[in-house]
GROMACS .gro file of C-alpha atoms in nm:
model
  346
    1MET     CA    1  18.901   6.738   2.450
    2ARG     CA    2  18.880   6.361   2.475
    3GLU     CA    3  18.507   6.365   2.549
    4TYR     CA    4  18.449   6.511   2.201
    5ASP     CA    5  18.710   6.312   2.007
    6TRP     CA    6  18.419   6.140   1.835
    7LEU     CA    7  18.370   6.453   1.625
    8ALA     CA    8  18.684   6.356   1.431
    9ASP     CA    9  18.546   6.007   1.377
   10HIS     CA   10  18.260   6.163   1.180
   11GLY     CA   11  18.478   6.422   1.004
   12LEU     CA   12  18.321   6.705   1.204
   13ASP     CA   13  18.612   6.825   1.415
   14GLU     CA   14  18.727   7.108   1.186
   15ALA     CA   15  18.394   7.264   1.094
   16PHE     CA   16  18.073   7.225   1.293
   17CYS     CA   17  17.820   7.405   1.508
   18LEU     CA   18  17.675   7.235   1.814
   19THR     CA   19  17.374   7.396   1.979
   20PHE     CA   20  17.191   7.287   2.293
   21VAL     CA   21  16.836   7.407   2.367
   22ARG     CA   22  16.651   7.337   2.692
   23ASP     CA   23  16.339   7.185   2.539
   24PRO     CA   24  16.194   6.832   2.525
   25ASP     CA   25  16.077   6.856   2.162
   26ASP     CA   26  16.342   6.825   1.891
   27THR     CA   27  16.099   6.895   1.605
   28ALA     CA   28  15.984   7.221   1.766
   29VAL     CA   29  16.345   7.329   1.816
   30LEU     CA   30  16.434   7.252   1.454
   31CYS     CA   31  16.140   7.457   1.331
   32ARG     CA   32  16.252   7.756   1.541
   33PHE     CA   33  16.604   7.692   1.410
   34GLY     CA   34  16.483   7.747   1.054
   35VAL     CA   35  16.402   7.397   0.930
   36ASP     CA   36  16.103   7.368   0.697
   37PRO     CA   37  15.836   7.179   0.898
   38ALA     CA   38  15.717   6.996   0.585
   39SER     CA   39  16.064   6.846   0.535
   40LEU     CA   40  16.112   6.694   0.882
   41GLN     CA   41  16.216   6.330   0.878
   42SER     CA   42  16.370   6.070   1.106
   43LEU     CA   43  16.720   5.927   1.073
   44THR     CA   44  16.843   5.599   1.213
   45GLY     CA   45  17.190   5.746   1.265
   46VAL     CA   46  17.433   6.022   1.170
   47ASP     CA   47  17.594   5.805   0.902
   48ASP     CA   48  17.279   5.855   0.696
   49ILE     CA   49  17.352   6.226   0.647
   50ALA     CA   50  17.561   6.148   0.339
   51GLU     CA   51  17.238   6.051   0.164
   52LEU     CA   52  17.045   6.366   0.255
   53PRO     CA   53  16.942   6.591  -0.035
   54PHE     CA   54  16.970   6.911   0.172
   55GLU     CA   55  17.212   7.198   0.119
   56HIS     CA   56  17.272   7.243   0.493
   57VAL     CA   57  17.306   6.923   0.693
   58VAL     CA   58  17.153   6.959   1.038
   59VAL     CA   59  17.048   6.682   1.275
   60ALA     CA   60  16.884   6.701   1.616
   61GLY     CA   61  16.801   6.469   1.902
   62ARG     CA   62  16.672   6.467   2.258
   63LEU     CA   63  16.918   6.457   2.547
   64ASP     CA   64  16.799   6.456   2.909
   65GLY     CA   65  16.558   6.751   2.884
   66TRP     CA   66  16.764   6.928   2.621
   67VAL     CA   67  16.774   6.910   2.242
   68PHE     CA   68  17.108   6.911   2.062
   69VAL     CA   69  17.137   7.045   1.707
   70LEU     CA   70  17.449   6.944   1.517
   71GLU     CA   71  17.544   7.111   1.190
   72GLU     CA   72  17.806   6.968   0.957
   73ASN     CA   73  18.017   7.258   0.824
   74GLY     CA   74  17.741   7.497   0.932
   75PHE     CA   75  17.710   7.807   1.146
   76GLU     CA   76  17.339   7.880   1.190
   77GLY     CA   77  17.344   7.808   1.563
   78SER     CA   78  17.606   8.078   1.613
   79ARG     CA   79  17.388   8.353   1.463
   80PRO     CA   80  17.222   8.591   1.713
   81GLU     CA   81  16.899   8.567   1.514
   82VAL     CA   82  16.888   8.189   1.561
   83LEU     CA   83  16.994   8.195   1.927
   84ARG     CA   84  16.717   8.444   2.001
   85ALA     CA   85  16.461   8.228   1.825
   86VAL     CA   86  16.552   7.896   1.985
   87SER     CA   87  16.600   8.041   2.334
   88ALA     CA   88  16.262   8.221   2.346
   89GLY     CA   89  16.107   8.116   2.676
   90THR     CA   90  16.402   7.889   2.755
   91GLU     CA   91  16.784   7.870   2.723
   92ALA     CA   92  17.035   7.787   2.449
   93VAL     CA   93  17.412   7.740   2.418
   94SER     CA   94  17.612   7.708   2.098
   95VAL     CA   95  17.973   7.632   2.004
   96TYR     CA   96  18.094   7.695   1.649
   97THR     CA   97  18.419   7.654   1.457
   98ASN     CA   98  18.519   7.641   1.090
   99VAL     CA   99  18.820   7.535   0.884
  100ASN     CA  100  18.975   7.882   0.928
  101ALA     CA  101  18.954   7.846   1.308
  102ASN     CA  102  18.692   8.119   1.328
  103ARG     CA  103  18.508   8.034   1.648
  104ARG     CA  104  18.207   8.154   1.842
  105PHE     CA  105  18.045   8.069   2.175
  106GLY     CA  106  17.696   8.194   2.258
  107HIS     CA  107  17.465   8.170   2.558
  108ALA     CA  108  17.110   8.301   2.524
  109VAL     CA  109  16.823   8.307   2.772
  110ASP     CA  110  16.459   8.393   2.699
  111GLY     CA  111  16.533   8.531   2.353
  112VAL     CA  112  16.829   8.746   2.461
  113LEU     CA  113  17.197   8.683   2.385
  114ARG     CA  114  17.353   8.718   2.728
  115THR     CA  115  17.714   8.623   2.658
  116GLY     CA  116  17.914   8.576   2.342
  117PHE     CA  117  18.286   8.539   2.278
  118ASP     CA  118  18.552   8.372   2.067
  119PRO     CA  119  18.674   8.068   2.268
  120SER     CA  120  19.024   8.134   2.136
  121SER     CA  121  19.021   8.493   2.266
  122PRO     CA  122  18.765   8.494   2.549
  123VAL     CA  123  18.870   8.815   2.723
  124ARG     CA  124  18.666   9.010   2.470
  125ARG     CA  125  18.299   8.937   2.534
  126TRP     CA  126  17.968   9.086   2.426
  127GLY     CA  127  17.596   9.049   2.495
  128ASP     CA  128  17.354   9.178   2.758
  129ALA     CA  129  17.554   9.014   3.040
  130PRO     CA  130  17.907   8.965   2.903
  131ASP     CA  131  18.056   8.870   3.241
  132ALA     CA  132  17.777   8.639   3.358
  133LEU     CA  133  17.977   8.323   3.274
  134VAL     CA  134  18.312   8.437   3.417
  135PRO     CA  135  18.314   8.192   3.713
  136LEU     CA  136  18.231   7.899   3.485
  137MET     CA  137  18.483   8.015   3.225
  138ARG     CA  138  18.754   8.010   3.489
  139GLN     CA  139  18.639   7.661   3.592
  140VAL     CA  140  18.703   7.522   3.241
  141GLY     CA  141  19.034   7.705   3.195
  142LEU     CA  142  18.934   8.002   2.982
  143PRO     CA  143  19.115   8.330   3.060
  144VAL     CA  144  18.869   8.607   3.137
  145SER     CA  145  19.100   8.908   3.164
  146GLY     CA  146  19.444   9.018   3.053
  147ASP     CA  147  19.592   9.144   2.730
  148GLY     CA  148  19.343   8.964   2.505
  149GLY     CA  149  19.596   8.708   2.392
  150TRP     CA  150  19.518   8.375   2.233
  151SER     CA  151  19.382   8.101   2.457
  152GLY     CA  152  19.535   7.757   2.415
  153ALA     CA  153  19.226   7.603   2.573
  154GLY     CA  154  19.012   7.742   2.293
  155LEU     CA  155  18.754   7.515   2.137
  156ASP     CA  156  18.795   7.230   2.386
  157ALA     CA  157  18.721   7.464   2.675
  158GLY     CA  158  18.423   7.606   2.488
  159LEU     CA  159  18.277   7.256   2.457
  160ARG     CA  160  18.342   7.190   2.826
  161LEU     CA  161  18.171   7.517   2.913
  162ALA     CA  162  17.863   7.412   2.714
  163ASP     CA  163  17.856   7.086   2.911
  164VAL     CA  164  17.886   7.272   3.243
  165ILE     CA  165  17.607   7.519   3.160
  166THR     CA  166  17.364   7.257   3.034
  167GLY     CA  167  17.454   6.971   3.265
  168VAL     CA  168  17.443   6.733   2.969
  169HIS     CA  169  17.707   6.587   2.739
  170LEU     CA  170  17.665   6.476   2.381
  171ASP     CA  171  17.842   6.143   2.338
  172GLY     CA  172  17.925   6.006   1.997
  173ALA     CA  173  17.715   5.698   2.067
  174ARG     CA  174  17.405   5.920   2.080
  175LEU     CA  175  17.443   5.986   1.708
  176ALA     CA  176  17.349   5.626   1.637
  177GLY     CA  177  16.990   5.749   1.661
  178PRO     CA  178  16.715   5.828   1.676
  179LEU     CA  179  16.771   6.165   1.510
  180THR     CA  180  16.557   6.421   1.332
  181THR     CA  181  16.658   6.627   1.030
  182GLY     CA  182  16.507   6.852   0.766
  183ARG     CA  183  16.570   7.117   0.503
  184LEU     CA  184  16.725   7.421   0.666
  185VAL     CA  185  16.593   7.749   0.524
  186PRO     CA  186  16.798   8.009   0.714
  187LEU     CA  187  16.620   8.269   0.925
  188LEU     CA  188  16.629   8.628   0.803
  189SER     CA  189  16.921   8.845   0.911
  190ASP     CA  190  16.891   9.148   1.136
  191PRO     CA  191  16.918   9.496   0.984
  192PRO     CA  192  17.285   9.598   0.944
  193GLU     CA  193  17.401   9.804   1.239
  194ARG     CA  194  17.676   9.967   1.035
  195PRO     CA  195  17.768  10.004   0.669
  196THR     CA  196  17.968   9.730   0.500
  197TRP     CA  197  18.341   9.784   0.468
  198MET     CA  198  18.289   9.855   0.096
  199LEU     CA  199  18.043  10.133   0.175
  200ARG     CA  200  18.276  10.267   0.446
  201GLU     CA  201  18.545  10.292   0.179
  202ASP     CA  202  18.312  10.511  -0.030
  203ALA     CA  203  18.308  10.823   0.186
  204GLU     CA  204  18.118  11.029  -0.072
  205LEU     CA  205  17.825  10.789  -0.095
  206LEU     CA  206  17.821  10.720   0.279
  207THR     CA  207  17.812  11.092   0.356
  208ALA     CA  208  17.531  11.142   0.106
  209ILE     CA  209  17.328  10.868   0.278
  210THR     CA  210  17.383  10.990   0.634
  211SER     CA  211  17.323  11.358   0.553
  212ALA     CA  212  17.015  11.323   0.329
  213PRO     CA  213  16.687  11.454   0.476
  214PRO     CA  214  16.479  11.161   0.613
  215ASP     CA  215  16.189  11.201   0.367
  216LEU     CA  216  16.424  11.221   0.070
  217LEU     CA  217  16.623  10.919   0.188
  218ARG     CA  218  16.303  10.720   0.231
  219ARG     CA  219  16.192  10.802  -0.125
  220VAL     CA  220  16.530  10.710  -0.274
  221VAL     CA  221  16.539  10.381  -0.083
  222ALA     CA  222  16.181  10.297  -0.184
  223ALA     CA  223  16.248  10.370  -0.551
  224GLU     CA  224  16.567  10.161  -0.554
  225ALA     CA  225  16.398   9.867  -0.383
  226ARG     CA  226  16.119   9.873  -0.642
  227ARG     CA  227  16.366   9.907  -0.930
  228ARG     CA  228  16.560   9.603  -0.812
  229ALA     CA  229  16.246   9.399  -0.747
  230ASP     CA  230  16.120   9.481  -1.097
  231GLY     CA  231  16.456   9.394  -1.252
  232ALA     CA  232  16.474   9.059  -1.074
  233GLY     CA  233  16.117   8.969  -1.159
  234ILE     CA  234  15.986   8.938  -0.803
  235SER     CA  235  15.766   9.248  -0.784
  236GLY     CA  236  15.473   9.047  -0.921
  237GLU     CA  237  15.476   8.819  -0.617
  238PRO     CA  238  15.170   8.927  -0.412
  239VAL     CA  239  15.361   8.953  -0.083
  240VAL     CA  240  15.635   9.159  -0.252
  241ALA     CA  241  15.382   9.386  -0.422
  242GLU     CA  242  15.214   9.441  -0.085
  243ALA     CA  243  15.549   9.520   0.077
  244LEU     CA  244  15.645   9.766  -0.197
  245ALA     CA  245  15.312   9.946  -0.158
  246GLU     CA  246  15.375   9.968   0.217
  247ILE     CA  247  15.724  10.104   0.153
  248ASP     CA  248  15.582  10.370  -0.082
  249ARG     CA  249  15.344  10.476   0.197
  250GLY     CA  250  15.637  10.520   0.433
  251GLY     CA  251  15.565  10.213   0.643
  252GLY     CA  252  15.838  10.048   0.843
  253ARG     CA  253  15.855   9.715   1.024
  254THR     CA  254  16.055   9.401   1.082
  255VAL     CA  255  15.963   9.109   0.856
  256PRO     CA  256  15.873   8.800   1.065
  257ASP     CA  257  16.049   8.483   0.951
  258ASN     CA  258  15.727   8.285   0.914
  259SER     CA  259  15.517   8.555   0.749
  260GLY     CA  260  15.434   8.518   0.382
  261LEU     CA  261  15.705   8.766   0.285
  262GLY     CA  262  15.952   8.614   0.531
  263ARG     CA  263  15.906   8.265   0.393
  264LEU     CA  264  15.952   8.390   0.036
  265LEU     CA  265  16.270   8.581   0.125
  266ARG     CA  266  16.410   8.278   0.304
  267GLU     CA  267  16.338   8.056   0.003
  268LEU     CA  268  16.512   8.307  -0.224
  269GLY     CA  269  16.813   8.289   0.008
  270TYR     CA  270  16.803   7.911   0.001
  271ARG     CA  271  16.798   7.911  -0.378
  272SER     CA  272  17.089   8.157  -0.383
  273ASP     CA  273  17.286   7.923  -0.156
  274ILE     CA  274  17.229   7.640  -0.403
  275ALA     CA  275  17.355   7.865  -0.682
  276GLY     CA  276  17.664   7.953  -0.481
  277THR     CA  277  17.740   7.590  -0.409
  278SER     CA  278  17.693   7.493  -0.773
  279LEU     CA  279  17.937   7.766  -0.872
  280ALA     CA  280  18.200   7.688  -0.608
  281LEU     CA  281  18.209   7.309  -0.646
  282PRO     CA  282  18.295   7.165  -0.988
  283THR     CA  283  18.098   6.850  -0.905
  284GLN     CA  284  17.784   7.063  -0.857
  285ARG     CA  285  17.809   7.281  -1.169
  286GLY     CA  286  17.549   7.082  -1.357
  287ARG     CA  287  17.277   7.158  -1.104
  288MET     CA  288  17.221   7.503  -1.255
  289THR     CA  289  17.296   7.687  -1.574
  290ASP     CA  290  17.479   8.020  -1.559
  291ALA     CA  291  17.152   8.197  -1.636
  292GLU     CA  292  16.974   8.019  -1.350
  293ARG     CA  293  17.254   8.112  -1.111
  294ARG     CA  294  17.241   8.477  -1.214
  295GLN     CA  295  16.866   8.477  -1.166
  296ALA     CA  296  16.893   8.317  -0.820
  297PHE     CA  297  17.151   8.570  -0.707
  298ALA     CA  298  16.952   8.863  -0.847
  299ARG     CA  299  16.623   8.750  -0.692
  300HIS     CA  300  16.784   8.703  -0.352
  301SER     CA  301  16.958   9.041  -0.368
  302ALA     CA  302  16.632   9.209  -0.467
  303GLY     CA  303  16.450   9.033  -0.187
  304LEU     CA  304  16.704   9.163   0.063
  305ALA     CA  305  16.649   9.514  -0.072
  306VAL     CA  306  16.272   9.486  -0.021
  307GLN     CA  307  16.323   9.354   0.332
  308ALA     CA  308  16.570   9.632   0.412
  309ALA     CA  309  16.349   9.905   0.269
  310LEU     CA  310  16.094   9.813   0.536
  311PHE     CA  311  16.341   9.878   0.819
  312PRO     CA  312  16.206  10.158   1.043
  313ASP     CA  313  16.555  10.314   1.051
  314GLN     CA  314  16.600  10.453   0.702
  315VAL     CA  315  16.975  10.503   0.734
  316ARG     CA  316  17.022  10.135   0.815
  317ALA     CA  317  16.784  10.056   0.529
  318ALA     CA  318  16.998  10.262   0.294
  319TYR     CA  319  17.312  10.072   0.394
  320GLU     CA  320  17.157   9.758   0.246
  321VAL     CA  321  16.950   9.901  -0.040
  322LEU     CA  322  17.193  10.162  -0.176
  323GLY     CA  323  17.530  10.031  -0.059
  324TRP     CA  324  17.555   9.768  -0.333
  325VAL     CA  325  17.703  10.026  -0.575
  326ALA     CA  326  18.019  10.062  -0.361
  327PRO     CA  327  18.285  10.013  -0.474
  328ALA     CA  328  18.177  10.126  -0.821
  329ARG     CA  329  18.403   9.971  -1.083
  330ASP     CA  330  18.198   9.817  -1.363
  331PRO     CA  331  18.018  10.066  -1.592
  332ASP     CA  332  17.665   9.977  -1.479
  333ARG     CA  333  17.752  10.021  -1.113
  334VAL     CA  334  17.940  10.345  -1.179
  335ALA     CA  335  17.641  10.486  -1.363
  336ARG     CA  336  17.393  10.378  -1.094
  337ARG     CA  337  17.614  10.522  -0.819
  338ALA     CA  338  17.618  10.859  -0.996
  339GLN     CA  339  17.239  10.853  -1.026
  340LEU     CA  340  17.194  10.766  -0.659
  341LEU     CA  341  17.429  11.044  -0.552
  342ALA     CA  342  17.227  11.292  -0.758
  343GLU     CA  343  16.901  11.169  -0.608
  344LEU     CA  344  17.035  11.183  -0.251
  345ARG     CA  345  17.146  11.542  -0.305
  346GLY     CA  346  16.798  11.634  -0.422
   0.00000   0.00000   0.00000
């Protein structure tokens, strides 16, 4: 799409996420997006992103009543959790692609994902109103029915569709500034709707989870969440201790992103991302020792277990809290799996 050729000029054409939010305030949008408010800062232009100390590069700017959020090699704007947050009381559109040509288009209104699809295979759609955009999809050349084959229009048509829905267009010249950026601390993920593929491969454990009496399952999940929090050294955090006590009492709730517990869990995830990057990129290895990386991964995993143990649906909680032992290959995991099976069977 010639109108977006400028993405290649900035090295963004192969992996980016572009999100538009109908809102006049770019700082408010970034905060709902997951950016730490204390880290917000101005940029004179997109070329300055190379100097940013952040793990996730995200920049935003105002555009005729809308705010655009551009992520370099990022995907946050494609997540349902983020689209719900930024579209609350308004409207949002996002277009995402990565180096593996995994693509996603999303349109959310008033905190609800109305339409989502892969721009390369747009006949399969999801959301509360999966067919709401069909006339506009046809207008930009996206097939809306048929055998589900690959669409040659793909990403270009997805970008055109975003322009049509919003009535605005992000030109490369707009990236000369002014822009706003900050440290992205990703929003918490929704409870898993289904078990991971690894847990699905472990029919014995999955059956034990789904057939356990509710009270027994709750106790097993609570005990495992506490065990992992203790092992990772986070159970002494006041907000974690409070959550574990609530779990022991049988309480269930969703953890708000900006609650004390939510902020801690997000920071643990951020630290885990740093550990992952330092492990994957040889140039980043010196940022952490192996012990620091192991600690970051363990603390994040334990935090996810505490969050999941609070889910009102205990089966979905168990997918996250107990499913880590599948597949059981190393001795510690094999032993823990056997213990969990015994506990689930009473």
